[in-house]
Coordinates of C-alpha atoms and ligand atoms in Angstrom, one line a residue:
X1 CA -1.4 18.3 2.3
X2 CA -2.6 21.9 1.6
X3 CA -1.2 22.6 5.3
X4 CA 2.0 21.0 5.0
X5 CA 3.3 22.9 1.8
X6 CA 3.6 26.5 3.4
X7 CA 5.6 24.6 6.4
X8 CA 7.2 22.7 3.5
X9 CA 8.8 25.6 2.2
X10 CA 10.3 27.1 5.7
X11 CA 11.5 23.6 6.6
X12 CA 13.3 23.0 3.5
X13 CA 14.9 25.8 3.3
X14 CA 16.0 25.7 7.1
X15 CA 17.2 22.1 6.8
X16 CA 20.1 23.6 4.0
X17 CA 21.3 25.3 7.0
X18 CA 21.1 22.3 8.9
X19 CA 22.6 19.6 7.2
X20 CA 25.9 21.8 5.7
X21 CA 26.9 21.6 9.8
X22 CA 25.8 18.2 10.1
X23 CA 26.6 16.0 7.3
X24 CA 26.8 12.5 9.0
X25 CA 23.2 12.9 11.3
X26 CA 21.4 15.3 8.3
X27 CA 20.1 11.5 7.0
X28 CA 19.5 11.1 3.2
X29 CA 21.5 14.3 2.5
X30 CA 22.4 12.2 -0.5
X31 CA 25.8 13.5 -0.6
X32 CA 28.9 11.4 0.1
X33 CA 30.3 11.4 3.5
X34 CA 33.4 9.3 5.1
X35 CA 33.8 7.7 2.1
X36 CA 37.5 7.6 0.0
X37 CA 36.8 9.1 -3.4
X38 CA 38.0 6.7 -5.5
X39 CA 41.2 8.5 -6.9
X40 CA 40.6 7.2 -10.4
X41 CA 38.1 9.7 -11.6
X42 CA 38.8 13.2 -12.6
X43 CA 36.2 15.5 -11.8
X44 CA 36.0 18.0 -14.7
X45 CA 33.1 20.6 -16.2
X46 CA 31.7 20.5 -19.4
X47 CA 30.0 23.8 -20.7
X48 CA 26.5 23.0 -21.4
X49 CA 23.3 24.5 -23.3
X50 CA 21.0 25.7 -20.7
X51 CA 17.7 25.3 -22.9
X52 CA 18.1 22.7 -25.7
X53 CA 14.7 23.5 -26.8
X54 CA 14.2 27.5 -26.9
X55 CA 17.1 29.4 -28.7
X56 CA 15.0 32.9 -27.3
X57 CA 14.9 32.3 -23.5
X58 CA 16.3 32.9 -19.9
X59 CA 18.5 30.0 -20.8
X60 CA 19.9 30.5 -23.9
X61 CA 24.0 30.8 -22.4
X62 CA 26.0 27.9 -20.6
X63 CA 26.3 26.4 -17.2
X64 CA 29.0 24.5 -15.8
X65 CA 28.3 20.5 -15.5
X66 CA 29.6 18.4 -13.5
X67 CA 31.5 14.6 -14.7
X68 CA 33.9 12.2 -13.5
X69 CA 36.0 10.3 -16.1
X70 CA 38.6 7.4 -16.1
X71 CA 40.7 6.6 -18.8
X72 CA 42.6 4.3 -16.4
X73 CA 40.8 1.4 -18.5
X74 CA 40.2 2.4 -21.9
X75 CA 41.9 1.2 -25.1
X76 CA 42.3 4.4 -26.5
X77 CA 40.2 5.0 -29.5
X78 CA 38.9 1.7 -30.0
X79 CA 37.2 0.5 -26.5
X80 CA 33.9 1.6 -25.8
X81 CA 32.4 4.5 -23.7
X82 CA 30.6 3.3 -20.6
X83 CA 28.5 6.5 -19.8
X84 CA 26.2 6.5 -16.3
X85 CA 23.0 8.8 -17.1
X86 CA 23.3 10.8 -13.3
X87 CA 20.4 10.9 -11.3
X88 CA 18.8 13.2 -8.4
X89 CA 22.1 13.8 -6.5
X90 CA 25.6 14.4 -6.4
X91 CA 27.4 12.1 -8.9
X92 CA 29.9 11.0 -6.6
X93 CA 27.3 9.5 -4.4
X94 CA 26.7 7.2 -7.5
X95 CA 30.0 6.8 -8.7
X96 CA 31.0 5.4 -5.3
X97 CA 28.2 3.3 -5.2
X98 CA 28.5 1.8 -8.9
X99 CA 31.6 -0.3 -8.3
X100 CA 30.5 -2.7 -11.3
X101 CA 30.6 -0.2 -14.0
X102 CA 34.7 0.5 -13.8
X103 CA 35.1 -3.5 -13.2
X104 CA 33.6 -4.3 -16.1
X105 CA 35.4 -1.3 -17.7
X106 CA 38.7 -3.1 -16.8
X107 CA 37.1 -6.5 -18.7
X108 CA 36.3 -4.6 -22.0
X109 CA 38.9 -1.7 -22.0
X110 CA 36.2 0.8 -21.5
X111 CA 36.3 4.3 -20.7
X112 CA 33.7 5.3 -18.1
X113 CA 31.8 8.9 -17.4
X114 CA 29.8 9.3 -14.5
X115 CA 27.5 12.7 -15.7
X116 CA 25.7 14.9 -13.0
X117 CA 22.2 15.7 -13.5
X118 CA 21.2 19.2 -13.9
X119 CA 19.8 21.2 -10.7
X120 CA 21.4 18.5 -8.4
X121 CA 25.2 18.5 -7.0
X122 CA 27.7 20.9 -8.8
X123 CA 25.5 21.1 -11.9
X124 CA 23.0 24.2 -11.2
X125 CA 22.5 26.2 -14.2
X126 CA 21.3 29.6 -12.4
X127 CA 23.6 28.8 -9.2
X128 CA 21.6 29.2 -5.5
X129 CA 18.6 31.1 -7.9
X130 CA 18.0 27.6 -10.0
X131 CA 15.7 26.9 -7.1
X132 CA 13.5 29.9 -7.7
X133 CA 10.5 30.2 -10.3
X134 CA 10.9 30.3 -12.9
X135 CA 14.6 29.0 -13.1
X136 CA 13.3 26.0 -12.2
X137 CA 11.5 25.3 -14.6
X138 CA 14.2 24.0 -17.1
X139 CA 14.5 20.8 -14.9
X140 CA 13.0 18.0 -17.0
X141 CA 13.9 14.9 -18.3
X142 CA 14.2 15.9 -21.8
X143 CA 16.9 18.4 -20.9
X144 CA 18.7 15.8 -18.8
X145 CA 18.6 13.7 -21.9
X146 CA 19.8 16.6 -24.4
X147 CA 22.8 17.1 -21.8
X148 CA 23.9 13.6 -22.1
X149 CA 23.4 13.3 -25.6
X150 CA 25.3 16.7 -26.3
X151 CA 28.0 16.0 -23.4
X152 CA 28.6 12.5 -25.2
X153 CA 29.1 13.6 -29.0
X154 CA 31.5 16.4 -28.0
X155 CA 33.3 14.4 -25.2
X156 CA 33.4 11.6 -28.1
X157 CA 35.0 14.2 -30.4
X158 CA 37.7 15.8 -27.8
X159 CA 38.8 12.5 -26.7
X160 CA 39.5 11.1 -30.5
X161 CA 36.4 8.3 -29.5
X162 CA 34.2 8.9 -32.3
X163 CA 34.3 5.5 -33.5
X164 CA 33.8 4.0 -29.8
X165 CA 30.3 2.7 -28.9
X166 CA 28.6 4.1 -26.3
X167 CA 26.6 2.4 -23.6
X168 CA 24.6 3.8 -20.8
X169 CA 23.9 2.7 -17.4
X170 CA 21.6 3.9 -14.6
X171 CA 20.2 3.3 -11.4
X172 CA 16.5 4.1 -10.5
X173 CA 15.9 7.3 -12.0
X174 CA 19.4 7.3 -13.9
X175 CA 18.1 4.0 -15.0
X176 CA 14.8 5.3 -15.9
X177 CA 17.3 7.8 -18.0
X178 CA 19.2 5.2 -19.6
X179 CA 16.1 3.3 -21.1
X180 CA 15.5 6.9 -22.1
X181 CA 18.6 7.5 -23.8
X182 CA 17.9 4.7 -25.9
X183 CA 14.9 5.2 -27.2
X184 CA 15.6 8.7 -28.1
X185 CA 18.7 8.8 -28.9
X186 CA 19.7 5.3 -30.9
X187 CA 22.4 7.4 -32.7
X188 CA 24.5 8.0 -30.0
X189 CA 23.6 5.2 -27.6
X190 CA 24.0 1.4 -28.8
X191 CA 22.3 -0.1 -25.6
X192 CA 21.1 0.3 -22.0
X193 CA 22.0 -1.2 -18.4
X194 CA 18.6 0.4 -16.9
X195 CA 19.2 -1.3 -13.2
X196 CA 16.2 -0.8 -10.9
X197 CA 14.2 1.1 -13.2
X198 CA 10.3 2.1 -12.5
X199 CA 9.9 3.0 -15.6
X200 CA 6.2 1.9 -16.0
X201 CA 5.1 3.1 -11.8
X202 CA 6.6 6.1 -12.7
X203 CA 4.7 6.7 -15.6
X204 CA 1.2 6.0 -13.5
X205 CA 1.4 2.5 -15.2
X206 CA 1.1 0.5 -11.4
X207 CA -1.1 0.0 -8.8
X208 CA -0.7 2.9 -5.7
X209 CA -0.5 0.2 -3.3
X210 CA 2.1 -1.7 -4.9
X211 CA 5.2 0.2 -3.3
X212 CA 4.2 0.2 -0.1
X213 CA 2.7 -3.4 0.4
X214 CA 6.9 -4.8 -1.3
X215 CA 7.9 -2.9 1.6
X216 CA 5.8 -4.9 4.0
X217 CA 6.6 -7.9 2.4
X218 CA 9.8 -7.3 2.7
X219 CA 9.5 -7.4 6.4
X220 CA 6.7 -9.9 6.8
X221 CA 9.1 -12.4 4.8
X222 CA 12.0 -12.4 7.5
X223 CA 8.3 -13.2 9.5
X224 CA 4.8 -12.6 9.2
X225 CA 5.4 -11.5 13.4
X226 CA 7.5 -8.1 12.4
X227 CA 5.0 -7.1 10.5
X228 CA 2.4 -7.7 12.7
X229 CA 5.1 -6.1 15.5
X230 CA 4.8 -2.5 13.1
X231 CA 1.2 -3.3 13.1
X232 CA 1.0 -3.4 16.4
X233 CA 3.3 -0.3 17.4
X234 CA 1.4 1.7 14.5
X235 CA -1.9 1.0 16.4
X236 CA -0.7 2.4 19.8
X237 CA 1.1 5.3 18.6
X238 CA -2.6 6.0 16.6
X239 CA -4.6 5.3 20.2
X240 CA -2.0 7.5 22.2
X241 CA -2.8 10.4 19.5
X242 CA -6.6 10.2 20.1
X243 CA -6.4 10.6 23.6
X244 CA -4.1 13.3 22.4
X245 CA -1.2 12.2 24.9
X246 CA 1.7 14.0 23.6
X247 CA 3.6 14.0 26.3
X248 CA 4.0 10.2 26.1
X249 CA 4.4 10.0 22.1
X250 CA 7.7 12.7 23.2
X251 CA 9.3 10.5 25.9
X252 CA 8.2 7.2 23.4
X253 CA 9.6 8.3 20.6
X254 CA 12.7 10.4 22.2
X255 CA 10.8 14.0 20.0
X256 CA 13.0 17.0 20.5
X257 CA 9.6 19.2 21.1
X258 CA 6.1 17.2 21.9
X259 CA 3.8 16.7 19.1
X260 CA 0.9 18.9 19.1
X261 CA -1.9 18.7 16.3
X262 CA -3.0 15.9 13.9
X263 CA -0.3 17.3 11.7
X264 CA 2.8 16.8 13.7
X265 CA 1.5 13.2 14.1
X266 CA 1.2 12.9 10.6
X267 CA 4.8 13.7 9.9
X268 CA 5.8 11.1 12.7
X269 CA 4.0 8.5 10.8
X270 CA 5.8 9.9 7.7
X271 CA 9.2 9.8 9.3
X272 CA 8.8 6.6 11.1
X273 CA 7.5 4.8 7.2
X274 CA 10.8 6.6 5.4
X275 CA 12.9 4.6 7.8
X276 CA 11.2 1.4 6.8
X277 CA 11.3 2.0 3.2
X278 CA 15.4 3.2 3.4
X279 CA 15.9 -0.4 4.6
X280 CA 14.1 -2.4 2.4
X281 CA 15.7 -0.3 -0.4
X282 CA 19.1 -0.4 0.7
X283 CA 18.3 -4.0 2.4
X284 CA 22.1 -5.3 0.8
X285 CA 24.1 -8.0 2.5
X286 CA 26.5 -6.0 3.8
X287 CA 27.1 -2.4 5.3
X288 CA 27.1 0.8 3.1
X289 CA 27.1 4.7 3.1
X290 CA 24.5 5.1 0.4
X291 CA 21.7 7.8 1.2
X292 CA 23.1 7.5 4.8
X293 CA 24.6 4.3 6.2
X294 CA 23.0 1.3 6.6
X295 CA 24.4 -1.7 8.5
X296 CA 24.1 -5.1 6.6
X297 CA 20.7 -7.0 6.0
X298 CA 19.0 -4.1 8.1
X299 CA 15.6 -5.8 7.1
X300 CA 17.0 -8.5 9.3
X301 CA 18.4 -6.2 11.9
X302 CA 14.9 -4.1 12.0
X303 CA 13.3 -7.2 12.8
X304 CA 15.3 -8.3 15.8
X305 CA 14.7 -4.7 17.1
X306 CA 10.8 -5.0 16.1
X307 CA 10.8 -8.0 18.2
X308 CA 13.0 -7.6 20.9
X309 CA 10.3 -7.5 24.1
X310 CA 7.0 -7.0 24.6
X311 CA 7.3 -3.1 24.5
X312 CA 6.4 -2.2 20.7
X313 CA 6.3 1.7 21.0
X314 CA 10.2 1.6 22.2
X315 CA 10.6 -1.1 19.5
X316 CA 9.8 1.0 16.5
X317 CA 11.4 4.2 18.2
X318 CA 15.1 1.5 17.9
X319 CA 14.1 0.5 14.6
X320 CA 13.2 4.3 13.4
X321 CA 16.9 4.9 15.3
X322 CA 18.9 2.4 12.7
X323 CA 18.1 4.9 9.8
X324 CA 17.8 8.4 11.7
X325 CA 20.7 7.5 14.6
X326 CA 23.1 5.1 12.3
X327 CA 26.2 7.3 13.3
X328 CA 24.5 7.7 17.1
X329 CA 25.3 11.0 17.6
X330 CA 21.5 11.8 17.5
X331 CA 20.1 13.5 21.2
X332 CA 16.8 13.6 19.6
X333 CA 14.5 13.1 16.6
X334 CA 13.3 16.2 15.1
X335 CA 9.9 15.5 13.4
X336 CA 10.6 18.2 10.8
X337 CA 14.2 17.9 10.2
X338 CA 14.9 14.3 9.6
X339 CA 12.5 14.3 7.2
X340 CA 10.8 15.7 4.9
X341 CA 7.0 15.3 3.2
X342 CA 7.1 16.0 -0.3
X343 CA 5.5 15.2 -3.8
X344 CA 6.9 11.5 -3.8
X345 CA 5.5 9.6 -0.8
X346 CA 8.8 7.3 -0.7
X347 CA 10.9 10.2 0.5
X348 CA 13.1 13.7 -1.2
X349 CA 15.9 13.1 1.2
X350 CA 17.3 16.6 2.3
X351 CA 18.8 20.1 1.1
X352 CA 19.1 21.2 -2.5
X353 CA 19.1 18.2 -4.4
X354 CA 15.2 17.6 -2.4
X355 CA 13.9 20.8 -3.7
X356 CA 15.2 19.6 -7.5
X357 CA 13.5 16.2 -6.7
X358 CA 9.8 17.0 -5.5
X359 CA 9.8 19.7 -8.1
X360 CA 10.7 16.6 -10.7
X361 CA 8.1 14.8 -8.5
X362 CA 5.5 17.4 -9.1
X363 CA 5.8 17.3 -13.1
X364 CA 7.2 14.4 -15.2
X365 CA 7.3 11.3 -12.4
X366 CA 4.0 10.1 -11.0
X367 CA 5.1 9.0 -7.4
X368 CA 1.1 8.7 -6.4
X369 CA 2.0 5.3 -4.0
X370 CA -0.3 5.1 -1.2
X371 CA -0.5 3.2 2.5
X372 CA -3.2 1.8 3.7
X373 CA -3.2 -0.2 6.9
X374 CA -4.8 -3.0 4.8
X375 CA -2.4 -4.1 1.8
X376 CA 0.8 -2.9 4.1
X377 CA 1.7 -2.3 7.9
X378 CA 1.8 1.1 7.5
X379 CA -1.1 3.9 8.5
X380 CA -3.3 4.3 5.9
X381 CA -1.6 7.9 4.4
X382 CA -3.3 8.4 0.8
X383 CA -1.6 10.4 -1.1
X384 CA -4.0 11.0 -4.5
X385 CA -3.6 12.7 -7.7
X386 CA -5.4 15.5 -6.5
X387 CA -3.6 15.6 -3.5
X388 CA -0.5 16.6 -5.6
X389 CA -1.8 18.6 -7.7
X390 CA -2.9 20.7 -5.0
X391 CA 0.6 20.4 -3.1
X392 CA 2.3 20.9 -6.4
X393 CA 0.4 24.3 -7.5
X394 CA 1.1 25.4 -3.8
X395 CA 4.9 24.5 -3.4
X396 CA 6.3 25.2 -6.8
X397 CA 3.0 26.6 -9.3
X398 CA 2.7 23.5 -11.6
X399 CA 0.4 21.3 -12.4
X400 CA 1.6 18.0 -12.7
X401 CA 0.9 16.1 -16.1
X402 CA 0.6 12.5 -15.2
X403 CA 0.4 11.1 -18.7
X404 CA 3.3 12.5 -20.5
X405 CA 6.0 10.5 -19.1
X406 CA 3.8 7.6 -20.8
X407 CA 3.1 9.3 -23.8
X408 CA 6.7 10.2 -24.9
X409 CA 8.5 7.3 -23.6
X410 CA 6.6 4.7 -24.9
X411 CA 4.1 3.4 -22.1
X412 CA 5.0 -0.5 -22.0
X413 CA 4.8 -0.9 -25.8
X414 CA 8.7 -1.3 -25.6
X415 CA 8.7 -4.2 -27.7
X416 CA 10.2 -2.1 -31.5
X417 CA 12.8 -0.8 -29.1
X418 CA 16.1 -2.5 -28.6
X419 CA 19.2 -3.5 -26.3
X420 CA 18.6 -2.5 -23.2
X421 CA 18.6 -4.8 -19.7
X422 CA 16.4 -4.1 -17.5
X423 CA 17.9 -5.9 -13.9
X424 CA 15.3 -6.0 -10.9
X425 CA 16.5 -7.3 -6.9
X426 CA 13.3 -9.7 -5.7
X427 CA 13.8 -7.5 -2.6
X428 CA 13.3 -4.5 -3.7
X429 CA 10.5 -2.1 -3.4
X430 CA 11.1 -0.5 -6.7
X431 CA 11.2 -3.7 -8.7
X432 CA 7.3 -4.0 -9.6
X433 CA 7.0 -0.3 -11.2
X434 CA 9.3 -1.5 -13.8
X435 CA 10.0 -4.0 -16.3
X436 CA 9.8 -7.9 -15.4
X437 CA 9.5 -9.9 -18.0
X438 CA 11.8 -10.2 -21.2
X439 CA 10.1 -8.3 -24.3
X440 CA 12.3 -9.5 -26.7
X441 CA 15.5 -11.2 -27.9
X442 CA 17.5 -7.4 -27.1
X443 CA 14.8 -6.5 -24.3
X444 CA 16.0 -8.7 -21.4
X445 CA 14.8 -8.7 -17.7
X446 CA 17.0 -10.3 -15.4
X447 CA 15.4 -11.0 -11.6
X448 CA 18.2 -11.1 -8.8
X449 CA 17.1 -13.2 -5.9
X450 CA 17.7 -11.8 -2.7
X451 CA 19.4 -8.2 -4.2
X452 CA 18.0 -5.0 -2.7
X453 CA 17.9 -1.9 -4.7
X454 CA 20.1 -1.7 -8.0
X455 CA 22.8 -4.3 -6.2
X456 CA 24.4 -5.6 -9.8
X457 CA 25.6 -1.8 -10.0
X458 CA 27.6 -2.3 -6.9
X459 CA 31.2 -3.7 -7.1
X460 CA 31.7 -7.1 -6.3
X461 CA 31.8 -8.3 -2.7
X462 CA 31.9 -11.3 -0.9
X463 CA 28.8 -11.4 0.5
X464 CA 27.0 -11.5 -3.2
X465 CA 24.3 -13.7 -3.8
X466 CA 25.1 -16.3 -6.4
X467 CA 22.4 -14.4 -8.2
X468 CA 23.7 -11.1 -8.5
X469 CA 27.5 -12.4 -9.6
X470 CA 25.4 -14.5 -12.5
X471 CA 23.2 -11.3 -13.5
X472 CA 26.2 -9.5 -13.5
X473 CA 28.0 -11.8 -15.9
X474 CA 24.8 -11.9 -18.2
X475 CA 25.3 -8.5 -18.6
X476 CA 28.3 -8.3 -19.4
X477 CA 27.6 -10.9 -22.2
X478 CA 25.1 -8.8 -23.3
X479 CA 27.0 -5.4 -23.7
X480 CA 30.2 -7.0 -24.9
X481 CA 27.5 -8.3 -27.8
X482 CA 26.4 -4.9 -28.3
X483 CA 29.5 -3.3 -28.4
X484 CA 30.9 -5.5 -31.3
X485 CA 28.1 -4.6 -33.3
X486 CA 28.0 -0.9 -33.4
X487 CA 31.9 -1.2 -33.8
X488 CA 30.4 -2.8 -36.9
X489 CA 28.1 0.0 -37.9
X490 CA 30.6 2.9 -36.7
X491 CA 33.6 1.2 -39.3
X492 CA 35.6 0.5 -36.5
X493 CA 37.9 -2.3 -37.7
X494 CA 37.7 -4.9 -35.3
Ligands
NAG1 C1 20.0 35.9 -24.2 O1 21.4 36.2 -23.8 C2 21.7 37.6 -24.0 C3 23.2 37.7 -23.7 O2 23.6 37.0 -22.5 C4 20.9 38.5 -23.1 O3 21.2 39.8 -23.2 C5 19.4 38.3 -23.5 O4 18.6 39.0 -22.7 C6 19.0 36.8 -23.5 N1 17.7 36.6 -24.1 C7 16.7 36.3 -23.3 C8 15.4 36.1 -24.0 O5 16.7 36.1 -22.1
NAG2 C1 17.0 -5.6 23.1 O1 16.7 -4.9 24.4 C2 17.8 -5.0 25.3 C3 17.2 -4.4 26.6 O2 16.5 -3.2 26.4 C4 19.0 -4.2 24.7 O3 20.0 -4.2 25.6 C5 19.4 -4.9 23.4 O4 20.4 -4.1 22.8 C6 18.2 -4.9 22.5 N1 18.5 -5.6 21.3 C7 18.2 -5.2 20.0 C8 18.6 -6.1 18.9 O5 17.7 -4.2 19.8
NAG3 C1 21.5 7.6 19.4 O1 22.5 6.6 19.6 C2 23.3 6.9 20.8 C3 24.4 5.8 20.9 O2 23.8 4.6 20.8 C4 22.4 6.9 22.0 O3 23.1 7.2 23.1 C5 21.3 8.0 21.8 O4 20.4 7.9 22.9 C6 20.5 7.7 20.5 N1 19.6 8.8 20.3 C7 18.3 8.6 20.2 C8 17.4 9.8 19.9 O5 17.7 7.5 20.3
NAG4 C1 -4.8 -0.9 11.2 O1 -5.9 -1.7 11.1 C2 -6.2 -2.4 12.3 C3 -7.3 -3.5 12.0 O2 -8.4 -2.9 11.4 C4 -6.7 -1.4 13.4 O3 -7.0 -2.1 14.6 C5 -5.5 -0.4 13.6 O4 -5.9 0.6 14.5 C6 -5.1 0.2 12.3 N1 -3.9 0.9 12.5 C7 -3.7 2.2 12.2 C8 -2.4 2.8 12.5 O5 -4.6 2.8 11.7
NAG5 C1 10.9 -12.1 -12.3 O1 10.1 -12.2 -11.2 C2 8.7 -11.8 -11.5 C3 8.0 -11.7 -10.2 O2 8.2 -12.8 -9.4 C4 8.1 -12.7 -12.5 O3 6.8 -12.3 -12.8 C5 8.9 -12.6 -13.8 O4 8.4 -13.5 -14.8 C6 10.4 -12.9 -13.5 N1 11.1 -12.6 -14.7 C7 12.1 -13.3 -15.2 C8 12.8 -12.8 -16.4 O5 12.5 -14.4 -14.7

């Protein structure tokens, strides 16, 4: 890990260059490409406190923040505010990706915000220098949450919607964010959809091996023989690198250079697991252009390509090729470009909003998930708490505090808290760092069957699962519930 950082830090700032000229190929840029913005958001700026929490600082002025709002929806003044808690990227990625917020906004005459995290998209509060130490060290979540909570009460005031109830939704980190907002901020936020949340993984509450074994099951469960296929391949690539034949791992795995020390392999193995982990993530029943583009059920489609002939080293190369060559204008892959190893083992996609992420990555949000050759299909690739706090003092001068996420947020003694969902997709990776089981009568998990990564945030389409359209509807049952009561408790007349 030491080794890596140093190259970490050339890399990442070479692949900025890179993906502005190549936005569809650059994979994971995490920004949104080919897609029509929807032309029902306004994207406006809201002038926000650089340091809530130190009046005497390099932050005490104002940055620019970015939002999207609709009003297209909202009964003026009485409806409620449907408010998404942005996560590590550009906001329009999310809003384009969160269909089911503004349709449910249309059933319950909602007005809807889609906020930009700070450091990530539009919203950097030092410009190109927010990158830099120190500026960088006023990304936490407790900021994020002072944003939101500020950026709600004064949008609240300017758009006459003091009396509205607010609710707040997230995916994955944003959802981690929106359980979050809840619990620290009751007055302002009368319930959660936290969609895909790890909130207890994330707070070094689960088992390393958890992450990457989902993965694998996801794959083993289409059949037990594509896993064994990655097995397989994985075992051949690691015998061709003993004998050191580099040469053949280049013209096997189409490498733009040939490999050349323990390292490079070690970043092929990296690269080659990102691509299996982006389609078990984003494994949905049809096609999208979320953190790249993905064809439908690509768990499926990796499979047929994990399994098609006897030849298991071209095999994986085609299946690596359905993440890394989706738009196929790719003449090579290049180990150090496509990807990139960083504090969280399950991948910092690319550019600016990557740097923002490991450096999150390397504080607040324990990502220590490991693979082992044993428990999952992958190579064994440990990645330890030492091991980041030695990658973390290197890269960005912190050292990591693994317990505070648990500490201020409550751990998983949730049960006093109130109104929030927390919606998990069977397929999904992510699903067993967070919560599964219902806490309370207000505390509600809801499993979906056969949905990838945050699916109920997606609009509808017709290839749902029964089980995401009825998850769907329980939440709106739920929010419509808790949006009559704090009309209740704000005096609105109902
Ligand atoms: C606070 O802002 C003022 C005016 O922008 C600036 O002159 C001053 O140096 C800042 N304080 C700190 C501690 O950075
Ligand atoms: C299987 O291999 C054949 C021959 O190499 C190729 O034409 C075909 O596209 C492959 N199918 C899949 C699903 O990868
Ligand atoms: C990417 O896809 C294109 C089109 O299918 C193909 O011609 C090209 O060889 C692929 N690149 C790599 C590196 O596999
Ligand atoms: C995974 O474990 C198997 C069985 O012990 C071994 O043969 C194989 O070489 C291992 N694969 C890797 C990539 O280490
Ligand atoms: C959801 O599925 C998990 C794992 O299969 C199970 O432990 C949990 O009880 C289920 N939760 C609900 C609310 O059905």
């Amino acid at each position: 890990m030491s080794k890596m950082s140093a190259l970490l830090v050339t890399v990442t700032l070479l692949c900025v260059q890179v993906l502005h000229g190549l936005p569809h190929t650059a994979f994971q840029s995490k920004k949104p490409h080919g897609v029509n913005r929807e032309p029902q958001f306004t994207e406006k700026y809201f002038s926000q406190t650089v340091d809530h929490f130190n009046f005497n600082s390099m932050g005490n002025g104002t940055f620019s923040q970015r939002y999207l709002i609709t009003e297209k929806y909202w009964k003026k003044g009485h409806g409620p505010v449907f408010f998404y808690t942005g996560n590590e990227g550009d906001v329009w990625e999310f809003a384009l990706n969160s269909g089911f917020i503004t349709e449910l906004a249309a059933q319950q005459g909602a007005l809807v915000i889609f906020a930009e995290h700070r450091y990530y998209g539009k919203s950097l509060p030092f410009g190109k220098d927010s990158f830099k130490i120190p500026q960088i060290g006023l990304l936490t979540v407790e900021q994020a949450l002072a944003d939101y909570a500020v950026m709600i009460t004064e949008l609240k005031q300017q758009l006459a919607a003091t009396q509205c109830p607010v609710i707040v939704f997230g995916g994955s980190y944003g959802g981690m964010l929106s359980v979050y907002m809840r619990l620290k901020y009751p007055n302002i936020v009368a319930g959660a959809l936290a969609a895909s949340a790890p909130i207890l993984s994330t707070a070094g509450m689960g088992d390393p091996r958890q992450f990457f074994r989902d993965v694998t099951d996801d794959f083993a469960s289409v059949t037990p023989e594509c896993r064994d296929a990655v097995r397989g391949a994985f075992h051949q690539l690691k015998e061709l690198a003993e004998h050191q034949d580099y040469s053949r791992i280049q013209s096997e795995f189409s490498l733009c250079k040939p490999p050349s020390s323990a390292q490079d392999i070690h970043q092929l193995n990296g690269l080659l697991r990102n691509a299996f982990t982006l389609m078990a993530m984003l494994d949905y029943p049809y096609s999208t252009h979320f953190m790249g583009n993905m064809p439908a059920n690509p768990v499926k489609v990796a499979c047929k390509t994990m399994l098609n002939g006897s030849d298991l080293l071209s095999n994986l190369r085609n299946t690596a090729a359905i993440v890394y060559n989706a738009t196929g204008v790719l003449t090579c892959f290049d180990l150090y470009s496509l990807y990139l190893e960083c504090a969280d083992p399950t991948g910092c996609g690319l550019g600016f909003d990557s740097m923002a992420w490991d450096y999150q990555a390397c504080t607040e949000i324990n990502l220590c998930y490991e693979s082992n050759n044993v428990t999952d299909m992958f190579p064994s690739m440990p990645f330890t708490e030492s091991d980041r706090e030695r990658y973390c003092s290197k890269r960005w001068s912190v050292v990591p505090r693994p317990d505070w996420l648990k500490i201020q947020f409550w751990g998983d003694a949730l049960s006093t808290a109130s109104n929030i969902i927390f919606s998990n997709g069977d397929l999904d990776p992510w699903a067993n760092g967070g919560v599964r089981k219902t806490l309370s009568s207000s505390l509600i998990a809801i499993n979906i069957s056969e949905g990838a990564h945050h699916l109920d945030l997606r609009g509808s389409n017709d290839a749902d699962p029964v089980s995401v359209i009825s998850a769907r509807k329980t939440e709106a049952d739920l929010i419509a519930q808790w949006v009559k009561m704090e009309k209740i408790r704000l005096g609105q007349s109902l």
